[in-house]
Short mmCIF file of C-alpha atoms in Angstrom, two decimals:
data_model
loop_
_atom_site.label_atom_id
_atom_site.label_comp_id
_atom_site.label_asym_id
_atom_site.label_seq_id
_atom_site.Cartn_x
_atom_site.Cartn_y
_atom_site.Cartn_z
CA MET A 1165 -22.36 2.18 -13.68
CA ASN A 1166 -20.24 -0.69 -12.59
CA SER A 1167 -20.49 -2.29 -9.20
CA VAL A 1168 -17.20 -2.68 -7.33
CA VAL A 1169 -16.83 -4.53 -4.06
CA CYS A 1170 -14.36 -3.23 -1.75
CA TRP A 1171 -13.64 -3.30 2.21
CA VAL A 1172 -14.03 -0.09 4.13
CA PRO A 1173 -13.76 0.55 8.05
CA VAL A 1174 -17.18 0.67 9.67
CA VAL A 1175 -17.79 3.96 11.24
CA ALA A 1176 -21.17 3.03 12.67
CA TRP A 1177 -23.50 -0.20 12.59
CA PRO A 1178 -27.05 1.13 12.76
CA TRP A 1179 -29.73 -1.66 12.23
CA SER A 1180 -33.17 -1.15 11.04
CA SER A 1181 -35.16 -4.61 11.56
CA PRO A 1182 -38.49 -5.55 10.12
CA GLN A 1183 -39.90 -5.58 13.76
CA SER A 1184 -38.86 -1.96 14.32
CA GLY A 1185 -40.54 -0.78 11.22
CA GLY A 1186 -37.63 -1.03 8.80
CA SER A 1187 -37.11 -3.69 6.05
CA GLY A 1188 -33.85 -4.85 7.32
CA PHE A 1189 -32.44 -4.95 3.79
CA ASP A 1190 -33.89 -2.31 1.29
CA ARG A 1191 -32.99 0.86 2.99
CA ARG A 1192 -29.81 2.53 2.35
CA LEU A 1193 -27.47 4.56 4.47
CA VAL A 1194 -24.50 6.72 3.50
CA LEU A 1195 -21.56 5.99 5.65
CA GLU A 1196 -18.25 7.96 5.46
CA SER A 1197 -14.99 6.14 5.73
CA TRP A 1198 -12.46 7.58 8.35
CA SER A 1199 -9.58 6.18 6.57
CA SER A 1200 -10.21 7.31 2.88
CA HIS A 1201 -12.68 10.02 3.42
CA ALA A 1202 -14.67 8.59 0.55
CA ARG A 1203 -18.50 8.29 0.65
CA VAL A 1204 -19.95 4.83 0.01
CA GLN A 1205 -23.38 3.40 -0.31
CA TRP A 1206 -24.40 0.75 2.02
CA VAL A 1207 -27.30 -1.71 1.52
CA TYR A 1208 -28.65 -3.32 4.61
CA PRO A 1209 -28.19 -7.14 4.80
CA LYS A 1210 -31.09 -9.37 5.76
CA ARG A 1211 -29.18 -10.30 8.66
CA ARG A 1212 -26.68 -8.59 11.24
CA LEU A 1213 -23.24 -9.68 9.94
CA PRO A 1214 -19.84 -9.92 11.90
CA ARG A 1215 -17.61 -6.93 11.41
CA SER A 1216 -15.12 -9.21 9.44
CA GLU A 1217 -17.78 -9.99 7.00
CA LEU A 1218 -18.90 -6.55 6.17
CA LYS A 1219 -18.57 -5.58 2.57
CA VAL A 1220 -19.77 -2.39 0.76
CA THR A 1221 -20.83 -2.23 -2.88
CA VAL A 1222 -19.66 1.05 -4.28
CA LEU A 1223 -21.57 2.29 -7.53
CA CYS A 1224 -19.09 4.18 -9.91
CA SER A 1225 -18.22 4.67 -13.28
CA ALA A 1226 -15.52 2.75 -15.34
CA GLU A 1227 -13.34 5.72 -15.27
CA GLY A 1228 -13.71 5.92 -11.54
CA SER A 1229 -15.28 9.37 -11.52
CA GLN A 1230 -17.97 10.44 -9.04
CA GLU A 1231 -21.60 9.84 -9.84
CA ASP A 1232 -24.73 10.50 -7.88
CA GLY A 1233 -22.53 11.94 -4.79
CA VAL A 1234 -20.84 8.53 -4.46
CA SER A 1235 -16.98 8.46 -5.06
CA SER A 1236 -15.00 5.43 -5.99
CA ARG A 1237 -11.29 4.35 -5.20
CA PRO A 1238 -9.38 1.75 -7.06
CA LEU A 1239 -9.88 -1.88 -6.22
CA VAL A 1240 -6.51 -3.25 -4.87
CA GLN A 1241 -5.24 -6.75 -5.69
CA ASN A 1242 -2.27 -8.59 -6.68
CA VAL A 1243 0.05 -6.80 -4.30
CA ALA A 1244 3.53 -8.07 -3.78
CA VAL A 1245 5.14 -7.24 -0.39
CA VAL A 1246 8.77 -6.90 -0.15
CA LEU A 1247 9.40 -7.79 3.55
CA LEU A 1248 13.02 -6.33 4.66
CA ALA A 1249 14.48 -8.69 7.26
CA GLY A 1250 18.22 -8.53 6.67
CA GLY A 1251 19.18 -5.74 8.88
CA VAL A 1252 21.84 -6.42 11.74
CA GLY A 1253 20.38 -3.79 14.12
CA LYS A 1254 23.52 -2.04 15.32
CA ARG A 1255 21.70 1.10 16.69
CA MET A 1256 19.61 -1.20 18.94
CA LYS A 1257 22.65 -2.67 20.64
CA ALA A 1258 20.67 -5.76 21.47
CA ASP A 1259 22.04 -9.38 21.54
CA ARG A 1260 20.25 -10.07 18.13
CA PRO A 1261 18.83 -8.12 15.27
CA LYS A 1262 15.63 -6.37 16.30
CA GLN A 1263 13.52 -8.33 13.81
CA PHE A 1264 14.43 -11.49 15.91
CA LEU A 1265 13.21 -9.98 19.38
CA GLU A 1266 10.05 -11.28 20.71
CA LEU A 1267 6.94 -9.42 21.10
CA GLY A 1268 4.17 -11.29 22.94
CA GLY A 1269 5.62 -14.59 22.35
CA LYS A 1270 6.31 -14.30 18.70
CA THR A 1271 9.29 -12.70 16.91
CA VAL A 1272 8.79 -9.17 15.53
CA LEU A 1273 9.46 -10.61 12.10
CA ARG A 1274 6.78 -13.37 12.46
CA ARG A 1275 4.16 -10.89 13.49
CA SER A 1276 5.01 -8.65 10.35
CA LEU A 1277 4.87 -11.77 8.06
CA GLU A 1278 1.62 -12.99 9.56
CA LEU A 1279 0.03 -9.45 9.13
CA PHE A 1280 0.51 -9.51 5.25
CA LEU A 1281 -0.08 -13.17 4.92
CA GLY A 1282 -3.55 -12.48 6.62
CA MET A 1283 -4.43 -10.44 3.82
CA PRO A 1284 -4.90 -13.01 1.02
CA ASP A 1285 -7.49 -11.02 -1.03
CA VAL A 1286 -5.12 -8.20 -1.50
CA VAL A 1287 -1.48 -9.65 -0.80
CA SER A 1288 -0.65 -12.44 -3.64
CA GLU A 1289 3.05 -12.78 -2.64
CA VAL A 1290 5.39 -12.00 0.01
CA VAL A 1291 9.21 -11.74 -0.88
CA LEU A 1292 11.16 -12.12 2.43
CA VAL A 1293 14.47 -10.55 2.18
CA LEU A 1294 16.35 -12.73 4.66
CA GLU A 1295 19.64 -14.48 5.39
CA GLU A 1296 19.68 -18.10 4.14
CA ASN A 1297 20.47 -19.50 7.41
CA ALA A 1298 17.24 -18.10 9.01
CA ARG A 1299 14.80 -18.95 6.44
CA LYS A 1300 13.60 -22.48 7.50
CA GLU A 1301 11.34 -21.12 10.29
CA TYR A 1302 9.62 -18.66 7.98
CA SER A 1303 8.78 -20.99 5.01
CA HIS A 1304 5.31 -20.66 3.66
CA PRO A 1305 3.64 -21.55 0.26
CA ARG A 1306 3.21 -17.79 -0.50
CA VAL A 1307 6.51 -16.63 0.73
CA ILE A 1308 9.47 -16.33 -1.82
CA PHE A 1309 12.95 -15.59 -0.39
CA ALA A 1310 15.71 -13.01 -1.54
CA SER A 1311 19.22 -12.13 -0.22
CA PRO A 1312 20.01 -8.90 1.43
CA GLY A 1313 22.11 -6.40 -0.21
CA ARG A 1314 24.97 -4.45 1.03
CA GLU A 1315 22.56 -1.22 1.43
CA ARG A 1316 18.71 -1.00 1.92
CA GLN A 1317 18.21 -0.18 -1.89
CA ASP A 1318 20.22 -3.30 -2.78
CA SER A 1319 17.95 -5.40 -0.70
CA VAL A 1320 14.78 -3.80 -2.13
CA TYR A 1321 16.21 -4.52 -5.66
CA ASN A 1322 16.96 -8.03 -4.87
CA GLY A 1323 13.53 -8.41 -3.49
CA LEU A 1324 12.00 -6.77 -6.68
CA GLN A 1325 13.80 -9.27 -8.97
CA GLN A 1326 11.64 -12.12 -7.17
CA VAL A 1327 8.38 -10.38 -7.73
CA SER A 1328 5.99 -12.14 -10.21
CA GLY A 1329 4.81 -10.26 -13.40
CA GLN A 1330 1.22 -10.46 -12.08
CA ALA A 1331 2.01 -8.23 -9.28
CA SER A 1332 0.34 -4.60 -9.76
CA LEU A 1333 1.82 -2.95 -6.74
CA VAL A 1334 5.10 -3.47 -4.72
CA ALA A 1335 4.78 -2.66 -0.92
CA VAL A 1336 8.12 -2.38 0.80
CA HIS A 1337 7.94 -2.87 4.56
CA ASP A 1338 10.53 -2.79 7.32
CA SER A 1339 9.82 -6.29 9.29
CA ALA A 1340 10.81 -4.47 12.53
CA ARG A 1341 7.58 -2.41 12.18
CA PRO A 1342 4.89 -4.99 13.18
CA LEU A 1343 2.29 -2.61 14.59
CA VAL A 1344 1.15 -1.08 11.42
CA THR A 1345 -2.56 -1.75 11.13
CA ARG A 1346 -4.50 -3.23 8.28
CA GLU A 1347 -6.37 -0.05 7.84
CA LYS A 1348 -3.36 1.90 7.23
CA ILE A 1349 -1.87 -0.63 4.88
CA MET A 1350 -5.14 -0.52 2.81
CA ASP A 1351 -5.01 3.23 2.95
CA VAL A 1352 -1.49 3.42 1.41
CA LEU A 1353 -2.01 0.66 -0.94
CA THR A 1354 -5.32 2.57 -2.25
CA ASP A 1355 -3.43 5.73 -2.79
CA ALA A 1356 -0.55 4.05 -4.59
CA ALA A 1357 -2.93 2.47 -6.98
CA GLN A 1358 -4.54 5.73 -7.65
CA PHE A 1359 -1.49 7.98 -7.70
CA GLY A 1360 1.48 5.61 -8.65
CA ALA A 1361 3.26 5.75 -5.42
CA ALA A 1362 2.43 6.52 -1.85
CA VAL A 1363 4.06 6.37 1.54
CA LEU A 1364 2.70 6.36 5.20
CA GLY A 1365 3.88 9.36 7.27
CA VAL A 1366 2.92 11.57 9.98
CA PRO A 1367 3.67 15.39 10.45
CA SER A 1368 7.02 15.93 12.47
CA LYS A 1369 6.40 16.79 16.07
CA ALA A 1370 9.99 17.39 16.79
CA THR A 1371 11.95 20.62 16.31
CA ILE A 1372 14.76 20.07 13.69
CA LYS A 1373 17.85 22.15 13.60
CA GLU A 1374 20.34 22.26 10.88
CA SER A 1375 24.10 22.34 11.48
CA GLU A 1376 27.07 22.65 8.98
CA ASP A 1377 29.75 21.42 11.45
CA GLY A 1378 27.88 19.28 13.81
CA LYS A 1379 28.78 21.91 16.71
CA PHE A 1380 26.69 24.95 16.16
CA VAL A 1381 23.00 25.60 15.09
CA LEU A 1382 22.85 27.18 11.50
CA ARG A 1383 19.13 27.47 11.49
CA THR A 1384 15.70 26.17 12.62
CA ILE A 1385 13.82 24.25 10.01
CA ASP A 1386 10.09 24.99 9.59
CA ARG A 1387 8.46 21.70 10.70
CA SER A 1388 5.17 22.62 9.33
CA ARG A 1389 6.43 21.06 6.06
CA LEU A 1390 8.34 18.14 7.70
CA TRP A 1391 7.02 14.62 7.65
CA GLU A 1392 8.25 11.69 9.37
CA ILE A 1393 8.15 8.62 6.90
CA GLN A 1394 7.22 5.17 7.79
CA THR A 1395 6.34 1.93 5.90
CA PRO A 1396 4.97 0.35 3.99
CA GLN A 1397 6.12 2.38 1.02
CA VAL A 1398 4.04 1.29 -2.09
CA ILE A 1399 4.97 1.87 -5.83
CA GLN A 1400 3.35 0.52 -8.96
CA ARG A 1401 5.69 -2.16 -10.08
CA ALA A 1402 6.53 -0.85 -13.49
CA LEU A 1403 7.30 2.53 -11.94
CA LEU A 1404 9.67 1.05 -9.17
CA GLN A 1405 11.41 -0.86 -12.05
CA ARG A 1406 11.86 2.20 -14.09
CA GLY A 1407 13.18 4.07 -11.03
CA PHE A 1408 15.71 1.54 -10.40
CA ASP A 1409 16.88 1.45 -13.81
CA LYS A 1410 17.77 5.06 -13.40
CA VAL A 1411 19.28 4.67 -9.89
CA ASN A 1412 21.63 1.72 -11.12
CA GLU A 1413 22.50 3.74 -14.34
CA GLU A 1414 23.50 6.98 -12.53
CA LYS A 1415 24.64 5.33 -9.33
CA LEU A 1416 22.31 7.05 -7.03
CA VAL A 1417 22.11 6.50 -3.32
CA VAL A 1418 18.59 6.54 -1.78
CA THR A 1419 17.74 5.96 1.72
CA ASP A 1420 14.09 4.98 1.35
CA ASP A 1421 12.04 3.55 -1.41
CA VAL A 1422 9.91 6.41 -2.74
CA SER A 1423 12.88 8.40 -3.10
CA ILE A 1424 13.45 6.28 -6.25
CA VAL A 1425 10.29 7.76 -7.61
CA GLU A 1426 11.26 11.15 -6.61
CA HIS A 1427 14.34 10.96 -8.85
CA LEU A 1428 12.16 10.30 -11.82
CA GLY A 1429 10.14 13.42 -11.10
CA GLU A 1430 6.91 11.52 -10.47
CA PRO A 1431 4.48 12.28 -7.65
CA VAL A 1432 4.49 10.41 -4.26
CA ARG A 1433 1.16 10.52 -2.18
CA ILE A 1434 1.60 10.96 1.50
CA THR A 1435 -0.85 8.79 3.40
CA MET A 1436 -1.42 9.73 7.04
CA GLY A 1437 -0.02 7.07 9.45
CA ARG A 1438 -0.01 6.67 13.02
CA TYR A 1439 2.50 8.03 15.52
CA PHE A 1440 2.67 5.02 17.57
CA VAL A 1441 5.14 2.50 15.81
CA LEU A 1442 7.81 0.10 17.11
CA PHE A 1443 11.49 0.81 16.68
#
């Protein structure tokens, strides 16, 4: 079996010290990750580590199969983030686009950018889709700029053209959504690495009605099958490029990123998101 080091959320932190009869390092405890529902094997360290330093060693086969009751998930690296910040925010009716509104002393865009730049072991580059006159404030050695397009799909395409060939996954994120957690980002990245494409979403709580004329109700749609889609939306780089080839050739209009994959007939994994998001 191969040994793969990956990050998982810590559900509990029991500790067995030599003074209390435990060895402090040779006993093993099986923890269950809330986010991935994967069972992993933890070896006690010789000293108590801060949560930020906790790593888990997963014993798995090269094919990623399950052995000895321990399941593996893909190791996520070399992710390119396409951060969309070219919107004008007409629906917000504020004095500026919503990505430039301040949240706790920083712009919403700044918070989203720092979130992904703060994951250097996973995110290798950030392509910031932003108007040229606003770029100076957001310059960074790992940030590449791209120009916004007329529609969202055009902005994503422009960003994709700046992604390096080393990137394995492309995560498209709306900069006006700064409250997504690192845990959820890792969840959707891992699902995309395994299934090809994945998107954060939550089951719809609203009652949705369909109307043909905008005046009278045609029917009420069963919400048990409806999901509210969020970002990041994550797609393997080659798959996204193949999808854009089809979209551009057939002049298709898509309103979100994984729709491009749907047009190819490829599966898209839904990763559970959070109900509390900004904007």
